[in-house]
Short mmCIF file of C-alpha atoms in Angstrom, two decimals:
data_model
loop_
_atom_site.label_atom_id
_atom_site.label_comp_id
_atom_site.label_asym_id
_atom_site.label_seq_id
_atom_site.Cartn_x
_atom_site.Cartn_y
_atom_site.Cartn_z
CA MET A 1390 -29.25 -35.21 16.24
CA SER A 1391 -25.70 -36.61 16.41
CA VAL A 1392 -23.08 -35.28 18.76
CA ALA A 1393 -21.12 -33.83 15.83
CA ALA A 1394 -24.21 -32.09 14.44
CA ALA A 1395 -25.07 -30.67 17.85
CA ALA A 1396 -21.52 -29.36 18.23
CA THR A 1397 -21.75 -27.70 14.80
CA GLN A 1398 -25.00 -25.98 15.79
CA VAL A 1399 -23.45 -24.72 19.04
CA ALA A 1400 -20.37 -23.44 17.17
CA HIS A 1401 -22.56 -21.58 14.70
CA ALA A 1402 -24.61 -19.99 17.49
CA GLU A 1403 -21.39 -18.84 19.14
CA GLY A 1404 -20.25 -17.40 15.81
CA VAL A 1405 -23.48 -15.41 15.54
CA ARG A 1406 -23.02 -14.16 19.09
CA ARG A 1407 -19.51 -12.90 18.26
CA LEU A 1408 -20.78 -11.28 15.07
CA LEU A 1409 -23.45 -9.34 16.94
CA ALA A 1410 -21.01 -8.33 19.67
CA SER A 1411 -18.62 -6.96 17.04
CA TYR A 1412 -21.51 -5.08 15.41
CA ARG A 1413 -22.37 -3.40 18.72
CA ALA A 1414 -18.71 -2.44 19.17
CA VAL A 1415 -18.66 -0.38 15.96
CA PRO A 1416 -19.29 3.31 16.82
CA ALA A 1417 -22.55 4.70 15.46
CA THR A 1418 -20.56 7.25 13.46
CA GLU A 1419 -18.72 4.56 11.46
CA SER A 1420 -19.92 2.43 8.56
CA VAL A 1421 -20.23 -1.27 9.31
CA ARG A 1422 -18.01 -3.59 7.24
CA LEU A 1423 -16.87 -7.19 7.33
CA ALA A 1424 -13.46 -8.20 8.61
CA LYS A 1425 -12.46 -11.08 6.34
CA PRO A 1426 -9.11 -12.55 5.27
CA THR A 1427 -9.96 -13.03 1.58
CA SER A 1428 -12.00 -11.18 -1.02
CA ASN A 1429 -12.93 -11.77 -4.63
CA LEU A 1430 -13.65 -8.10 -5.25
CA PHE A 1431 -11.39 -6.41 -7.79
CA ARG A 1432 -12.20 -2.75 -7.25
CA THR A 1433 -9.93 -0.49 -5.28
CA ARG A 1434 -11.45 0.83 -2.08
CA THR A 1435 -10.79 3.65 0.32
CA LYS A 1436 -8.78 2.23 3.21
CA ASN A 1437 -10.99 1.77 6.26
CA GLN A 1438 -9.39 2.32 9.64
CA GLY A 1439 -12.32 1.08 11.72
CA ARG A 1440 -12.92 -2.38 13.10
CA GLY A 1441 -14.82 -4.84 10.92
CA LEU A 1442 -17.38 -7.41 11.90
CA ASP A 1443 -16.04 -10.64 13.36
CA THR A 1444 -17.00 -13.44 10.97
CA SER A 1445 -14.49 -15.97 12.28
CA GLY A 1446 -17.20 -18.28 13.60
CA LEU A 1447 -19.27 -18.27 10.42
CA THR A 1448 -17.17 -20.32 8.03
CA GLY A 1449 -18.48 -23.87 8.28
CA VAL A 1450 -20.99 -26.29 6.81
CA ILE A 1451 -23.79 -26.60 9.37
CA ALA A 1452 -25.61 -29.60 7.89
CA VAL A 1453 -26.14 -31.54 4.68
CA ASP A 1454 -29.51 -33.28 4.28
CA ALA A 1455 -28.98 -35.86 1.55
CA GLN A 1456 -32.62 -36.91 1.54
CA ALA A 1457 -34.00 -33.39 1.18
CA ARG A 1458 -31.07 -32.39 -1.05
CA THR A 1459 -30.31 -29.26 0.92
CA ALA A 1460 -27.34 -27.78 2.71
CA GLU A 1461 -27.24 -25.33 5.59
CA VAL A 1462 -24.07 -23.28 5.62
CA ALA A 1463 -22.66 -20.28 7.41
CA GLY A 1464 -22.40 -17.12 5.35
CA MET A 1465 -18.60 -17.19 5.12
CA CYS A 1466 -18.39 -20.86 4.17
CA THR A 1467 -16.41 -21.31 0.96
CA TYR A 1468 -17.67 -23.39 -1.94
CA ASP A 1469 -14.51 -25.45 -1.55
CA ASP A 1470 -15.58 -26.49 1.95
CA LEU A 1471 -19.19 -27.02 0.91
CA VAL A 1472 -18.32 -29.21 -2.07
CA THR A 1473 -15.99 -31.26 0.14
CA ALA A 1474 -19.00 -31.97 2.38
CA THR A 1475 -21.55 -32.68 -0.37
CA LEU A 1476 -19.67 -34.75 -2.96
CA PRO A 1477 -19.35 -37.83 -0.71
CA ALA A 1478 -23.16 -37.89 -0.70
CA GLY A 1479 -23.26 -37.58 -4.50
CA LEU A 1480 -24.59 -34.01 -4.31
CA ALA A 1481 -23.42 -30.54 -5.32
CA PRO A 1482 -24.82 -27.01 -5.22
CA LEU A 1483 -26.87 -26.13 -8.29
CA VAL A 1484 -24.22 -23.57 -9.28
CA VAL A 1485 -20.61 -23.81 -8.07
CA PRO A 1486 -18.71 -20.60 -8.88
CA GLN A 1487 -15.34 -21.31 -10.38
CA LEU A 1488 -12.94 -20.23 -7.61
CA LYS A 1489 -12.52 -22.16 -4.35
CA THR A 1490 -12.39 -19.09 -2.09
CA ILE A 1491 -15.77 -17.69 -3.16
CA THR A 1492 -18.14 -17.85 -0.19
CA LEU A 1493 -21.83 -18.70 -0.23
CA GLY A 1494 -22.75 -15.30 1.15
CA GLY A 1495 -20.48 -13.58 -1.34
CA ALA A 1496 -21.91 -15.44 -4.34
CA VAL A 1497 -25.46 -14.53 -3.30
CA THR A 1498 -24.95 -10.88 -2.41
CA GLY A 1499 -22.46 -10.33 -5.25
CA LEU A 1500 -23.75 -12.78 -7.88
CA GLY A 1501 -21.95 -15.87 -9.09
CA ILE A 1502 -22.08 -17.96 -12.22
CA GLU A 1503 -20.73 -21.16 -13.75
CA SER A 1504 -21.31 -23.74 -16.42
CA THR A 1505 -24.61 -25.00 -14.95
CA SER A 1506 -26.13 -21.51 -15.19
CA PHE A 1507 -27.69 -22.23 -18.57
CA ARG A 1508 -30.07 -24.60 -16.73
CA ASN A 1509 -29.81 -23.56 -13.04
CA GLY A 1510 -29.55 -19.79 -13.24
CA LEU A 1511 -27.53 -17.95 -10.58
CA PRO A 1512 -26.58 -19.04 -7.03
CA HIS A 1513 -29.13 -16.86 -5.26
CA GLU A 1514 -31.97 -18.59 -7.10
CA SER A 1515 -31.34 -21.85 -5.22
CA VAL A 1516 -31.49 -20.22 -1.78
CA ARG A 1517 -34.49 -21.44 0.22
CA GLU A 1518 -33.93 -19.06 3.10
CA MET A 1519 -31.24 -16.93 4.71
CA ASP A 1520 -30.48 -15.41 8.07
CA ILE A 1521 -29.29 -11.86 7.43
CA LEU A 1522 -27.66 -9.36 9.78
CA THR A 1523 -29.47 -6.12 9.00
CA GLY A 1524 -28.35 -2.54 9.49
CA ALA A 1525 -30.56 -2.40 12.57
CA GLY A 1526 -28.26 -4.95 14.25
CA GLU A 1527 -30.79 -7.78 14.09
CA VAL A 1528 -30.50 -11.23 12.54
CA ILE A 1529 -33.70 -12.02 10.67
CA THR A 1530 -34.74 -14.95 8.48
CA VAL A 1531 -35.74 -14.12 4.89
CA SER A 1532 -37.29 -16.31 2.22
CA PRO A 1533 -39.67 -16.01 -0.73
CA THR A 1534 -42.52 -15.68 1.80
CA GLU A 1535 -40.83 -14.05 4.82
CA HIS A 1536 -39.35 -10.56 4.48
CA ALA A 1537 -39.59 -11.24 0.76
CA ASP A 1538 -38.61 -7.67 -0.11
CA LEU A 1539 -35.17 -8.14 1.45
CA TYR A 1540 -34.86 -11.67 0.06
CA ARG A 1541 -35.42 -10.32 -3.46
CA ALA A 1542 -33.23 -7.22 -3.11
CA PHE A 1543 -30.30 -8.99 -1.44
CA PRO A 1544 -28.66 -10.36 -4.64
CA ASN A 1545 -26.25 -7.76 -6.08
CA SER A 1546 -26.46 -5.61 -2.94
CA TYR A 1547 -22.81 -6.27 -1.96
CA GLY A 1548 -23.30 -5.91 1.77
CA THR A 1549 -25.28 -2.66 1.57
CA LEU A 1550 -28.50 -4.28 2.81
CA GLY A 1551 -26.95 -6.74 5.26
CA TYR A 1552 -24.74 -9.80 5.49
CA ALA A 1553 -25.74 -13.44 5.11
CA VAL A 1554 -25.19 -15.29 8.39
CA ARG A 1555 -26.76 -18.62 7.40
CA LEU A 1556 -28.10 -19.94 4.10
CA CYS A 1557 -30.19 -22.99 3.24
CA ILE A 1558 -29.68 -23.94 -0.40
CA ASP A 1559 -30.83 -26.64 -2.79
CA LEU A 1560 -28.46 -29.37 -3.95
CA GLU A 1561 -28.63 -31.66 -6.97
CA PRO A 1562 -27.37 -35.20 -7.61
CA VAL A 1563 -24.04 -35.50 -9.43
CA LYS A 1564 -22.18 -38.46 -10.86
CA PRO A 1565 -18.48 -39.13 -10.18
CA PHE A 1566 -17.13 -38.17 -13.62
CA VAL A 1567 -17.67 -35.54 -16.31
CA ALA A 1568 -17.17 -36.42 -19.98
CA LEU A 1569 -16.13 -33.30 -21.89
CA ARG A 1570 -16.36 -32.46 -25.57
CA HIS A 1571 -14.52 -29.38 -26.79
CA LEU A 1572 -16.08 -28.04 -29.99
CA ARG A 1573 -13.86 -25.86 -32.22
CA PHE A 1574 -15.39 -22.92 -34.11
CA HIS A 1575 -13.84 -20.72 -36.77
CA SER A 1576 -16.69 -18.19 -36.65
CA LEU A 1577 -18.06 -16.41 -33.58
CA GLY A 1578 -21.50 -16.36 -35.18
CA ASP A 1579 -21.47 -20.15 -35.48
CA LEU A 1580 -20.36 -20.51 -31.86
CA VAL A 1581 -23.15 -18.25 -30.58
CA THR A 1582 -25.73 -20.08 -32.69
CA SER A 1583 -24.64 -23.45 -31.28
CA MET A 1584 -24.57 -22.06 -27.73
CA GLY A 1585 -28.13 -20.83 -28.14
CA ARG A 1586 -29.32 -24.15 -29.51
CA ILE A 1587 -27.78 -26.15 -26.65
CA THR A 1588 -29.11 -23.72 -24.05
CA GLU A 1589 -32.61 -23.84 -25.52
CA THR A 1590 -32.83 -27.61 -25.91
CA GLY A 1591 -30.49 -28.73 -23.12
CA ARG A 1592 -29.03 -31.29 -25.50
CA PHE A 1593 -26.11 -31.85 -27.87
CA ASP A 1594 -25.94 -34.73 -30.35
CA GLY A 1595 -29.04 -36.17 -28.72
CA VAL A 1596 -27.48 -36.27 -25.23
CA THR A 1597 -28.60 -34.17 -22.23
CA VAL A 1598 -25.96 -31.57 -21.35
CA ASP A 1599 -25.04 -30.88 -17.72
CA TYR A 1600 -22.35 -28.21 -18.18
CA LEU A 1601 -21.73 -25.58 -20.85
CA ASP A 1602 -19.18 -22.79 -21.19
CA GLY A 1603 -16.77 -21.46 -23.80
CA VAL A 1604 -13.48 -19.73 -24.51
CA VAL A 1605 -12.61 -17.24 -27.25
CA PHE A 1606 -8.94 -17.02 -28.21
CA SER A 1607 -9.53 -14.91 -31.33
CA ALA A 1608 -12.21 -14.18 -33.93
CA GLY A 1609 -11.15 -17.34 -35.77
CA GLU A 1610 -10.54 -19.61 -32.79
CA SER A 1611 -13.23 -20.24 -30.22
CA TYR A 1612 -14.63 -23.23 -28.34
CA LEU A 1613 -17.64 -24.54 -26.52
CA SER A 1614 -17.01 -27.11 -23.80
CA VAL A 1615 -19.95 -29.46 -23.33
CA GLY A 1616 -19.96 -31.57 -20.17
CA VAL A 1617 -22.03 -34.67 -19.40
CA GLN A 1618 -22.01 -36.44 -16.04
CA THR A 1619 -21.26 -40.16 -16.12
CA ASP A 1620 -20.81 -43.17 -13.85
CA THR A 1621 -18.55 -44.91 -16.32
CA PRO A 1622 -15.11 -45.48 -14.80
CA GLY A 1623 -11.94 -44.85 -16.75
CA ALA A 1624 -8.85 -42.72 -17.10
CA VAL A 1625 -9.16 -39.04 -16.19
CA SER A 1626 -7.04 -35.99 -16.88
CA ASP A 1627 -5.30 -33.99 -14.15
CA TYR A 1628 -4.85 -30.23 -14.56
CA THR A 1629 -3.64 -29.53 -11.04
CA GLY A 1630 -0.03 -30.31 -11.97
CA GLN A 1631 2.03 -29.48 -15.04
CA ARG A 1632 -0.82 -29.57 -17.55
CA ILE A 1633 -2.94 -26.43 -17.99
CA TYR A 1634 -6.68 -26.83 -18.49
CA TYR A 1635 -7.45 -23.97 -20.87
CA ARG A 1636 -4.60 -25.00 -23.15
CA SER A 1637 -6.05 -28.52 -23.32
CA ILE A 1638 -9.15 -27.11 -24.99
CA GLN A 1639 -7.27 -25.91 -28.08
CA HIS A 1640 -7.12 -27.95 -31.28
CA ASP A 1641 -7.20 -27.31 -35.01
CA ASP A 1642 -10.68 -28.45 -35.98
CA GLY A 1643 -13.70 -30.54 -35.02
CA VAL A 1644 -14.23 -32.04 -31.58
CA THR A 1645 -11.87 -33.41 -28.91
CA ASP A 1646 -12.85 -35.45 -25.86
CA ASP A 1647 -11.65 -35.38 -22.26
CA ARG A 1648 -12.69 -36.75 -18.86
CA LEU A 1649 -12.36 -35.36 -15.34
CA THR A 1650 -13.59 -36.37 -11.93
CA VAL A 1651 -16.54 -34.21 -10.98
CA HIS A 1652 -14.40 -32.65 -8.22
CA ASP A 1653 -11.66 -31.67 -10.66
CA TYR A 1654 -14.21 -30.44 -13.17
CA LEU A 1655 -15.79 -28.09 -10.63
CA TRP A 1656 -12.34 -26.62 -9.85
CA ARG A 1657 -10.83 -26.87 -13.34
CA TRP A 1658 -10.34 -23.10 -13.50
CA ASP A 1659 -8.93 -22.60 -10.01
CA THR A 1660 -5.41 -24.01 -10.49
CA ASP A 1661 -4.49 -21.29 -12.98
CA TRP A 1662 -7.16 -18.74 -12.03
CA PHE A 1663 -8.55 -19.36 -15.51
CA TRP A 1664 -5.45 -18.13 -17.44
CA CYS A 1665 -4.49 -15.30 -15.10
CA SER A 1666 -1.60 -17.22 -13.52
CA GLU A 1667 0.48 -16.48 -16.63
CA PRO A 1668 1.62 -12.95 -15.63
CA PHE A 1669 3.07 -14.42 -12.42
CA GLY A 1670 5.16 -16.90 -14.40
CA ALA A 1671 3.22 -19.95 -13.20
CA GLN A 1672 2.68 -21.17 -16.76
CA ASP A 1673 6.36 -21.07 -17.65
CA ARG A 1674 7.30 -24.74 -17.97
CA ARG A 1675 10.57 -24.42 -16.07
CA LEU A 1676 9.14 -22.32 -13.24
CA ARG A 1677 6.01 -24.45 -12.98
CA GLN A 1678 8.10 -27.53 -12.25
CA ILE A 1679 9.41 -25.97 -9.05
CA TRP A 1680 6.29 -23.95 -8.16
CA PRO A 1681 4.77 -25.72 -5.11
CA LYS A 1682 1.45 -27.29 -6.00
CA ARG A 1683 -0.29 -25.73 -2.98
CA TYR A 1684 0.54 -22.30 -4.40
CA ARG A 1685 -0.99 -23.00 -7.80
CA SER A 1686 -4.41 -21.71 -6.84
CA SER A 1687 -6.60 -18.62 -7.13
CA ARG A 1688 -6.14 -18.02 -3.40
CA PHE A 1689 -2.39 -17.50 -3.80
CA TYR A 1690 -2.54 -15.57 -7.08
CA SER A 1691 -5.05 -13.14 -5.57
CA ARG A 1692 -2.61 -12.46 -2.75
CA LEU A 1693 0.14 -11.74 -5.27
CA MET A 1694 -2.19 -9.40 -7.12
CA LYS A 1695 -2.99 -7.46 -3.95
CA TYR A 1696 0.73 -6.97 -3.30
CA GLU A 1697 1.14 -5.78 -6.88
CA GLN A 1698 -1.64 -3.24 -6.44
CA ARG A 1699 -0.39 -2.10 -3.05
CA PHE A 1700 3.15 -1.37 -4.26
CA GLY A 1701 2.38 -0.49 -7.90
CA ILE A 1702 4.84 -3.12 -9.13
CA GLY A 1703 3.37 -3.35 -12.62
CA ASP A 1704 3.43 0.40 -13.18
CA ARG A 1705 7.01 0.58 -11.93
CA ILE A 1706 8.05 -2.08 -14.44
CA GLU A 1707 6.29 -0.20 -17.23
CA LYS A 1708 8.01 3.05 -16.21
CA LEU A 1709 11.45 1.40 -16.22
CA ALA A 1710 10.72 0.16 -19.73
CA GLY A 1711 9.72 3.67 -20.85
CA ARG A 1712 6.05 2.77 -21.22
CA PRO A 1713 2.96 4.45 -19.70
CA PRO A 1714 1.02 2.86 -16.80
CA ARG A 1715 -1.67 0.33 -17.58
CA GLU A 1716 -5.40 0.32 -16.87
CA ARG A 1717 -6.84 -2.74 -15.17
CA VAL A 1718 -9.77 -4.23 -17.08
CA VAL A 1719 -11.19 -7.00 -14.92
CA GLN A 1720 -14.87 -7.41 -15.70
CA ASP A 1721 -17.76 -9.82 -16.23
CA ILE A 1722 -20.72 -8.59 -18.27
CA GLU A 1723 -23.96 -10.14 -19.48
CA VAL A 1724 -25.45 -9.46 -22.90
CA PRO A 1725 -28.49 -11.07 -24.51
CA LEU A 1726 -27.57 -14.01 -26.71
CA ALA A 1727 -28.86 -12.11 -29.75
CA HIS A 1728 -26.17 -9.44 -29.22
CA CYS A 1729 -23.33 -11.72 -28.11
CA ALA A 1730 -21.55 -12.04 -31.46
CA GLU A 1731 -21.79 -8.28 -32.01
CA TYR A 1732 -20.31 -7.60 -28.59
CA LEU A 1733 -17.47 -10.08 -29.13
CA ASP A 1734 -16.63 -8.58 -32.53
CA TRP A 1735 -16.54 -5.11 -30.97
CA PHE A 1736 -14.47 -6.25 -28.00
CA LEU A 1737 -11.85 -8.06 -30.08
CA ALA A 1738 -11.50 -5.00 -32.31
CA THR A 1739 -11.31 -2.55 -29.38
CA VAL A 1740 -9.77 -4.18 -26.30
CA PRO A 1741 -6.47 -6.12 -26.58
CA ILE A 1742 -7.34 -8.81 -24.03
CA GLN A 1743 -7.64 -12.53 -24.80
CA PRO A 1744 -8.71 -15.21 -23.99
CA ILE A 1745 -12.32 -14.41 -23.13
CA TRP A 1746 -14.62 -16.66 -21.10
CA LEU A 1747 -18.23 -17.29 -22.14
CA CYS A 1748 -20.97 -18.69 -19.91
CA PRO A 1749 -24.65 -18.78 -20.96
CA LEU A 1750 -27.38 -18.28 -18.36
CA ARG A 1751 -31.13 -18.22 -17.99
CA LEU A 1752 -33.10 -17.28 -14.89
CA ARG A 1753 -34.94 -20.16 -13.25
CA GLU A 1754 -38.72 -20.25 -13.47
CA ALA A 1755 -39.09 -20.23 -9.68
CA GLY A 1756 -37.25 -16.94 -9.44
CA ILE A 1757 -39.26 -15.41 -12.24
CA ALA A 1758 -42.57 -16.42 -10.63
CA GLY A 1759 -41.51 -14.78 -7.37
CA GLY A 1760 -41.04 -11.37 -8.95
CA GLY A 1761 -37.44 -11.37 -10.13
CA TRP A 1762 -34.37 -9.72 -8.65
CA PRO A 1763 -34.67 -5.91 -8.71
CA LEU A 1764 -30.99 -5.01 -8.18
CA TYR A 1765 -29.90 -7.05 -11.21
CA PRO A 1766 -32.96 -6.91 -13.46
CA ILE A 1767 -32.07 -9.16 -16.37
CA LYS A 1768 -35.12 -10.28 -18.30
CA ALA A 1769 -37.08 -13.45 -17.74
CA ASN A 1770 -37.31 -16.17 -20.39
CA GLN A 1771 -34.25 -14.86 -22.20
CA THR A 1772 -30.79 -16.32 -22.68
CA TYR A 1773 -27.84 -14.14 -21.72
CA VAL A 1774 -24.14 -14.78 -22.12
CA ASN A 1775 -21.68 -13.86 -19.42
CA VAL A 1776 -18.49 -12.56 -21.01
CA GLY A 1777 -15.48 -12.54 -18.68
CA PHE A 1778 -12.22 -10.75 -19.51
CA TRP A 1779 -9.40 -10.05 -17.12
CA GLY A 1780 -6.23 -8.14 -17.96
CA THR A 1781 -4.69 -4.71 -18.48
CA VAL A 1782 -4.43 -2.26 -21.37
CA PRO A 1783 -2.37 0.90 -21.95
CA ILE A 1784 -3.86 3.75 -19.95
CA GLY A 1785 -5.91 6.29 -21.90
CA GLN A 1786 -6.36 10.04 -21.63
CA GLN A 1787 -8.87 9.76 -18.78
CA GLY A 1788 -9.12 7.40 -15.83
CA GLY A 1789 -10.82 4.12 -16.68
CA GLU A 1790 -11.13 4.97 -20.36
CA THR A 1791 -11.43 1.39 -21.60
CA ASN A 1792 -13.76 0.39 -18.76
CA ARG A 1793 -15.99 3.34 -19.64
CA LEU A 1794 -16.09 2.24 -23.29
CA ILE A 1795 -17.13 -1.24 -22.18
CA GLU A 1796 -19.90 0.15 -19.96
CA ARG A 1797 -21.32 2.18 -22.84
CA LYS A 1798 -21.22 -0.72 -25.27
CA VAL A 1799 -22.87 -3.11 -22.82
CA GLY A 1800 -25.62 -0.54 -22.24
CA GLU A 1801 -26.19 -0.14 -25.99
CA LEU A 1802 -26.72 -3.90 -26.26
CA ASP A 1803 -29.22 -4.09 -23.38
CA GLY A 1804 -26.73 -5.87 -21.14
CA HIS A 1805 -25.54 -5.61 -17.54
CA LYS A 1806 -22.17 -5.52 -15.83
CA SER A 1807 -21.24 -7.20 -12.54
CA LEU A 1808 -20.17 -4.82 -9.78
CA TYR A 1809 -17.25 -6.76 -8.30
CA SER A 1810 -14.78 -4.56 -10.17
CA ASP A 1811 -14.31 -0.89 -11.13
CA SER A 1812 -17.40 1.01 -12.33
CA TYR A 1813 -17.75 4.55 -13.67
CA TYR A 1814 -21.50 5.18 -14.02
CA SER A 1815 -23.20 8.42 -13.11
CA ARG A 1816 -25.67 8.20 -10.24
CA GLN A 1817 -28.63 8.40 -12.62
CA GLU A 1818 -27.26 5.67 -14.92
CA PHE A 1819 -26.49 3.46 -11.96
CA ASP A 1820 -29.95 3.83 -10.44
CA GLU A 1821 -31.59 2.95 -13.74
CA LEU A 1822 -29.44 -0.14 -14.25
CA TYR A 1823 -29.31 -1.49 -10.71
CA GLY A 1824 -32.71 -0.90 -9.18
CA GLY A 1825 -31.88 2.29 -7.31
CA ALA A 1826 -35.46 2.95 -6.18
CA SER A 1827 -35.89 -0.65 -4.95
CA HIS A 1828 -32.60 -0.52 -3.10
CA ARG A 1829 -33.52 2.70 -1.30
CA ALA A 1830 -36.96 1.41 -0.34
CA VAL A 1831 -35.60 -1.81 1.18
CA LYS A 1832 -32.69 -0.03 2.83
CA LYS A 1833 -35.06 2.40 4.54
CA ILE A 1834 -36.80 -0.55 6.20
CA TYR A 1835 -33.84 -2.74 7.18
CA ASP A 1836 -31.05 -0.17 7.55
CA PRO A 1837 -32.88 2.97 8.69
CA ASP A 1838 -29.77 4.62 10.14
CA SER A 1839 -27.58 3.81 7.11
CA ARG A 1840 -25.08 1.72 9.06
CA PHE A 1841 -24.11 0.05 5.79
CA LEU A 1842 -22.81 1.95 2.78
CA ASP A 1843 -25.01 2.96 -0.14
CA LEU A 1844 -24.58 0.69 -3.18
CA TYR A 1845 -23.42 3.53 -5.45
CA ALA A 1846 -20.92 4.70 -2.84
CA LYS A 1847 -19.52 1.19 -2.58
CA ALA A 1848 -19.55 0.10 -6.21
CA VAL A 1849 -18.67 3.34 -8.02
CA GLN A 1850 -17.22 5.73 -5.45
CA ARG A 1851 -15.05 2.90 -4.03
CA ARG A 1852 -15.77 3.61 -0.40
#
């Protein structure tokens, strides 16, 4: 072992020691939570006055094994830091969620997705093993064969069954460039049919596809973006400056081509937080020219959003204009491919939010063989489409009216909704959708004194 590697191991061990010390310092009468500077959760929460767990020593890449194609990382390591360590070796995680600040532990316990998910599933499926801090105050190693019940229940548990301290994940080879083809559709049905065909065969125009996602601007304007890795050198586009990636997709008809470095492809959505930088003025041509480049990132926009929520700036502006407050609709849902066009038609007719992001996914065979993932029980051997939409609508007659409509429609279509944002389910509905019985059984074993919150209390009751 090199001196640098040994120092990394020592630093991680010290980080674990501080984590456990901070756990023991939390009074037995208080719920245990993380203390972390950033979060990609978008649900409001009851303000917690207690001390959180010290994760300051758990942010690094522990080791990258290029021969075994694995990475060991601390639970609070961001994908930005991990990709920085793996790309020089020509490797990347099997799924790299689209925002730089998303952590490995967060993507596993809260689910993550991206344009490799049609072939690589979800981030937790590439985890070989994890060290988890349990509610009993112990750090235990879990894997498909060791404490398999916790390993399986951990995805979508959002810190209610424990926190990932260390993860060992699979990596895959990547080439230095991504050749993109943006396919224009005038019919949502045609888009969904093509998405299904590419997902099923893994090919487009006879070429193996590495990346696949889509954007819907309206019922008559939608796109699939097909990415293929390549070694071929040549000019590449840059969307970290004045040009905006999602606008580059748009064209009148047919197919357009583009090229990015693999690094810039992985973070193509981060510069403008997909399209959500627009409300802050960052897409205004004049303002963008003087907007510092380091502040054109999801990390900065999320800070602005938190200030907006804290001080109710948006509602104050609406009030001054004589308009009612607005309801936040920030959600990602999954519906079976067979129901995707129906859901999109309904959404466009019901919810005034565009663009919409599309990302197909299929569970990996290895995960299916191991018994699936009980807290997010999407079906094996079936293609789903993640539909992401992020905006606000005029407030209705009851709290969360539009979000409630979305929940009902997703349920009608045999889909699921991610829990990173506001939810309004009854306890019975929630238990049926999110493995309530499995969650309670595992929690009884690994958190017998309920030091962590219940999943319903956290996701729906906003505690």
